[in-house]
Amino acid sequence: MVTVSSRPPTSTRTAAAPAGLFARIALQALVAVVAGYLAMGVVAALGLWAAGAADLPGGFTAVLAAVVVMATGGKVELSGDAGALAGTQAQLTAMPLTVTLVGALVTGYCFLRPLRHHAVTGARELLLRAGAVVVLWLVALAGLSALARHDFRITLGGQETEDPLMDLFGDLLDSVNPTVGFRTDLGPTLFYGLLWILGVLLVALLVSRGTPLPSRLVRYQEPVRPAAHAMLLLLLAYVLVGLLVGLVVAATKGHPADTFAVLLLGLPNVTWLALGVGIGGSWEGRAEGPFGLPVPQVLDAVLRGGGGGERPDLSTVDLSSLAAQDGRAWWLLPVAAVLVLAAAFAAAVRSPARTRPWQHSLRFGVAFALTMLVAAPVTLVEARFGLSVLGIGELDSLGGQVLLRPHVWVIAGFALLWGLVLGLLGGLLASRVHRKGEVERPARDKDGAGPSGTP
């Protein structure tokens, strides 16, 4: 008697399983990439619309693509052309961190979502998932870079200005159709985009408490994840506080469109600077010409006020200089103390009960210092545009520069100090709270015996 089986051969099943796994991973990676770019595009479009960029002649799509590229760390170069009559100098380095933050949160969530129901995650599968997201992300970034290029014609003549060069050469320059434009430098853009997406995936794995890790990395879960998750909560708390303040300002101070443009494009640029200043850190910079930063007036006043000491051309942005312009800036200190202590307490509560306060202090201090080593540099802003006529000088009404540069190691040093002190305090406070892995001991009677008379 011959038995016929309807099951496919074993070799066919084993070959189909990896193929199905690869297809599922590729589809999930595509969803993560599309969702991340779509979220960034929507936020950037709303921010540009609030800033008035919707009225640009035929260049809104290119500007939108450029903002998204810059949000992922890409490099956008400015250029200008005024024929043989004039020369131009242009530079722009900045990250619209609201767009960056939204893209990172959405991409990280979509990357982790398929892993939630896994009991264990193999190292090969995790690398395969990360590799698929990275490849698709860079392909999409290259496509956006091709769109992020445009030239705008500028009109100089007919303007009422006190600049003698403008009065003399404005109409003459208009006759040669001066333009200003931007292009994406593809090589650096892809390199920094690679670092950006790798950083997003790594941080997503570090802060997620429910995502399983490969067996070789499980031992690092308890010392790393509680502090990393607390750092994410701290940064988001500052963004939330800044959002509430911005909404109040938009409702009460007028110019709501300008306020919403700041909220939708550069809110973390301001709030994370407030965190660094609140713990004792400092920035340096200046603002000259008609251009400026979309920042609170007190910060703009400090940047335009000039400095002293070794760098008289630069202003120091710290707690004392801000308070000299507005006494309310002193509130940055107690706000930092409360929020950093809350983050330290949250990290301690999520840590195993066997964690000693000094261990929590050390872990939290290192985590806070590393966080500021990342958060402070991305607030860097360097922008300059100048138009010189026949080598005589620059047109003041069209030239200007903005600089805001953090003292990274000073900020990181203060973060380490604050993390060690408040981390210890948070660990001591958490010792009074029931924590993971803690077993309640049965109450003893007055004779010192436990249940059933056990000593």
Short mmCIF file of C-alpha atoms in Angstrom, two decimals, residues 177-385:
data_model
loop_
_atom_site.label_atom_id
_atom_site.label_comp_id
_atom_site.label_asym_id
_atom_site.label_seq_id
_atom_site.Cartn_x
_atom_site.Cartn_y
_atom_site.Cartn_z
CA ASN A 177 18.68 89.12 -12.00
CA PRO A 178 20.47 88.29 -8.73
CA THR A 179 19.43 84.96 -7.22
CA VAL A 180 19.85 83.03 -4.02
CA GLY A 181 19.37 79.29 -3.83
CA PHE A 182 20.16 76.10 -2.01
CA ARG A 183 21.40 72.62 -2.88
CA THR A 184 21.92 69.41 -0.95
CA ASP A 185 25.43 68.05 -0.62
CA LEU A 186 24.65 64.37 -1.20
CA GLY A 187 27.79 62.76 0.26
CA PRO A 188 27.71 64.38 3.74
CA THR A 189 23.93 64.12 3.76
CA LEU A 190 23.97 60.34 3.35
CA PHE A 191 26.79 59.98 5.89
CA TYR A 192 25.06 62.02 8.58
CA GLY A 193 21.75 60.45 7.65
CA LEU A 194 23.30 57.04 8.28
CA LEU A 195 24.52 58.14 11.71
CA TRP A 196 21.09 59.62 12.43
CA ILE A 197 19.05 56.51 11.65
CA LEU A 198 21.53 54.23 13.44
CA GLY A 199 21.30 56.48 16.49
CA VAL A 200 17.49 56.44 16.39
CA LEU A 201 17.34 52.63 16.25
CA LEU A 202 19.92 52.28 19.03
CA VAL A 203 18.12 54.74 21.31
CA ALA A 204 14.80 53.03 20.58
CA LEU A 205 16.23 49.71 21.78
CA LEU A 206 17.79 51.34 24.86
CA VAL A 207 14.65 53.13 26.08
CA SER A 208 12.10 50.38 25.36
CA ARG A 209 11.43 48.27 28.43
CA GLY A 210 9.24 45.69 26.66
CA THR A 211 11.39 44.90 23.62
CA PRO A 212 13.40 41.68 24.04
CA LEU A 213 17.13 41.79 23.43
CA PRO A 214 19.46 39.09 22.11
CA SER A 215 20.64 36.74 24.85
CA ARG A 216 24.16 38.20 24.88
CA LEU A 217 22.81 41.67 25.66
CA VAL A 218 20.25 40.77 28.32
CA ARG A 219 22.72 41.38 31.15
CA TYR A 220 22.98 45.04 30.11
CA GLN A 221 19.23 45.56 30.25
CA GLU A 222 18.88 46.32 33.97
CA PRO A 223 21.76 48.81 34.33
CA VAL A 224 21.06 50.68 31.06
CA ARG A 225 17.36 50.77 30.23
CA PRO A 226 15.92 52.51 33.32
CA ALA A 227 18.34 55.43 33.04
CA ALA A 228 17.95 55.66 29.25
CA HIS A 229 14.16 55.68 29.55
CA ALA A 230 14.38 58.40 32.21
CA MET A 231 16.51 60.55 29.88
CA LEU A 232 13.89 60.28 27.16
CA LEU A 233 11.21 61.30 29.64
CA LEU A 234 13.32 64.29 30.74
CA LEU A 235 13.81 65.58 27.19
CA LEU A 236 10.14 65.08 26.35
CA ALA A 237 9.10 66.79 29.59
CA TYR A 238 11.05 69.90 28.59
CA VAL A 239 9.43 69.84 25.15
CA LEU A 240 5.98 69.52 26.74
CA VAL A 241 6.63 72.43 29.12
CA GLY A 242 7.87 74.52 26.19
CA LEU A 243 4.78 73.59 24.18
CA LEU A 244 2.46 74.74 26.99
CA VAL A 245 4.38 78.01 27.35
CA GLY A 246 4.28 78.54 23.59
CA LEU A 247 0.51 78.00 23.44
CA VAL A 248 0.02 80.55 26.21
CA VAL A 249 2.25 83.03 24.38
CA ALA A 250 0.37 82.45 21.11
CA ALA A 251 -2.95 83.09 22.85
CA THR A 252 -1.93 86.17 24.83
CA LYS A 253 1.00 87.97 23.19
CA GLY A 254 -0.09 88.19 19.56
CA HIS A 255 1.69 86.97 16.41
CA PRO A 256 0.37 83.39 16.78
CA ALA A 257 1.66 82.34 13.35
CA ASP A 258 5.26 83.16 14.30
CA THR A 259 4.88 81.30 17.60
CA PHE A 260 3.45 78.21 15.91
CA ALA A 261 6.29 78.30 13.38
CA VAL A 262 8.77 78.07 16.27
CA LEU A 263 6.77 75.30 17.96
CA LEU A 264 6.52 73.23 14.78
CA LEU A 265 10.11 73.69 13.62
CA GLY A 266 12.46 74.49 16.50
CA LEU A 267 10.82 73.90 19.89
CA PRO A 268 13.51 71.48 21.22
CA ASN A 269 16.18 73.92 20.02
CA VAL A 270 14.90 76.32 22.68
CA THR A 271 13.79 73.93 25.43
CA TRP A 272 16.93 71.78 25.44
CA LEU A 273 18.97 74.98 25.56
CA ALA A 274 16.86 75.93 28.60
CA LEU A 275 17.75 72.57 30.17
CA GLY A 276 21.47 73.13 29.60
CA VAL A 277 21.36 76.68 30.91
CA GLY A 278 19.29 75.61 33.92
CA ILE A 279 21.95 73.13 35.08
CA GLY A 280 24.74 75.72 34.68
CA GLY A 281 25.83 75.23 31.08
CA SER A 282 26.43 77.98 28.56
CA TRP A 283 26.34 78.84 24.85
CA GLU A 284 28.06 81.59 22.92
CA GLY A 285 26.88 83.43 19.86
CA ARG A 286 25.82 86.61 18.16
CA ALA A 287 23.09 87.92 15.89
CA GLU A 288 23.71 90.70 13.38
CA GLY A 289 21.75 92.22 10.55
CA PRO A 290 18.04 91.94 9.77
CA PHE A 291 18.04 88.17 10.24
CA GLY A 292 17.59 86.51 13.59
CA LEU A 293 16.69 83.30 15.31
CA PRO A 294 13.07 82.29 16.02
CA VAL A 295 13.76 82.41 19.75
CA PRO A 296 12.38 84.29 22.78
CA GLN A 297 13.17 87.99 22.84
CA VAL A 298 15.37 87.64 25.92
CA LEU A 299 17.71 85.26 24.08
CA ASP A 300 17.77 87.44 20.96
CA ALA A 301 18.63 90.46 23.14
CA VAL A 302 21.58 88.60 24.69
CA LEU A 303 22.87 87.53 21.27
CA ARG A 304 22.69 91.10 19.94
CA GLY A 305 24.15 92.66 23.05
CA GLY A 306 27.80 91.83 22.42
CA GLY A 307 30.15 90.22 24.89
CA GLY A 308 33.28 91.02 26.78
CA GLY A 309 36.45 89.40 27.95
CA GLU A 310 38.45 87.32 25.53
CA ARG A 311 35.74 87.27 22.80
CA PRO A 312 34.14 90.73 22.73
CA ASP A 313 32.42 89.89 19.43
CA LEU A 314 30.51 86.98 21.01
CA SER A 315 27.86 87.01 23.72
CA THR A 316 27.72 84.35 26.42
CA VAL A 317 24.31 82.80 26.93
CA ASP A 318 24.02 81.50 30.48
CA LEU A 319 21.72 81.89 33.45
CA SER A 320 23.19 85.20 34.59
CA SER A 321 23.15 86.86 31.15
CA LEU A 322 19.55 85.81 30.52
CA ALA A 323 18.50 86.96 34.00
CA ALA A 324 20.13 90.34 33.33
CA GLN A 325 17.63 90.80 30.50
CA ASP A 326 14.65 89.21 32.28
CA GLY A 327 14.63 88.18 35.94
CA ARG A 328 12.21 85.35 35.21
CA ALA A 329 15.11 83.43 33.67
CA TRP A 330 16.12 82.40 37.20
CA TRP A 331 13.16 80.01 37.14
CA LEU A 332 15.20 77.79 34.80
CA LEU A 333 17.22 76.64 37.82
CA PRO A 334 14.37 75.30 40.02
CA VAL A 335 12.58 73.87 36.98
CA ALA A 336 15.74 71.92 36.08
CA ALA A 337 16.08 70.70 39.68
CA VAL A 338 12.49 69.42 39.81
CA LEU A 339 12.45 67.74 36.40
CA VAL A 340 15.90 66.13 36.71
CA LEU A 341 15.02 64.84 40.19
CA ALA A 342 11.74 63.44 38.82
CA ALA A 343 13.68 61.67 36.06
CA ALA A 344 16.13 60.25 38.63
CA PHE A 345 13.23 58.98 40.75
CA ALA A 346 11.56 57.39 37.69
CA ALA A 347 14.81 55.61 36.77
CA ALA A 348 15.26 54.35 40.33
CA VAL A 349 11.69 53.05 40.56
CA ARG A 350 12.15 51.11 37.32
CA SER A 351 15.46 49.64 38.48
CA PRO A 352 15.63 46.32 40.35
CA ALA A 353 15.24 46.57 44.13
CA ARG A 354 18.75 45.23 44.65
CA THR A 355 20.25 48.33 42.98
CA ARG A 356 22.11 50.35 45.60
CA PRO A 357 21.71 54.15 45.71
CA TRP A 358 25.35 54.75 44.74
CA GLN A 359 24.94 52.48 41.71
CA HIS A 360 21.85 54.38 40.65
CA SER A 361 23.71 57.66 41.16
CA LEU A 362 26.58 56.58 38.92
CA ARG A 363 24.33 55.20 36.18
CA PHE A 364 22.08 58.22 36.17
CA GLY A 365 25.01 60.64 36.14
CA VAL A 366 26.66 58.91 33.19
CA ALA A 367 23.35 58.72 31.33
CA PHE A 368 22.64 62.43 31.87
CA ALA A 369 26.13 63.42 30.71
CA LEU A 370 25.86 61.27 27.57
CA THR A 371 22.40 62.69 26.86
CA MET A 372 23.67 66.27 26.97
CA LEU A 373 26.65 65.31 24.82
CA VAL A 374 24.06 64.50 22.15
CA ALA A 375 21.37 67.10 22.88
CA ALA A 376 23.67 70.14 23.20
CA PRO A 377 25.53 69.85 19.86
CA VAL A 378 22.31 69.52 17.83
CA THR A 379 21.25 73.00 19.02
CA LEU A 380 24.14 74.50 17.03
CA VAL A 381 23.07 77.23 14.60
CA GLU A 382 25.37 78.91 12.10
CA ALA A 383 23.86 81.07 9.38
CA ARG A 384 25.45 83.76 7.25
CA PHE A 385 24.53 85.56 4.06
#
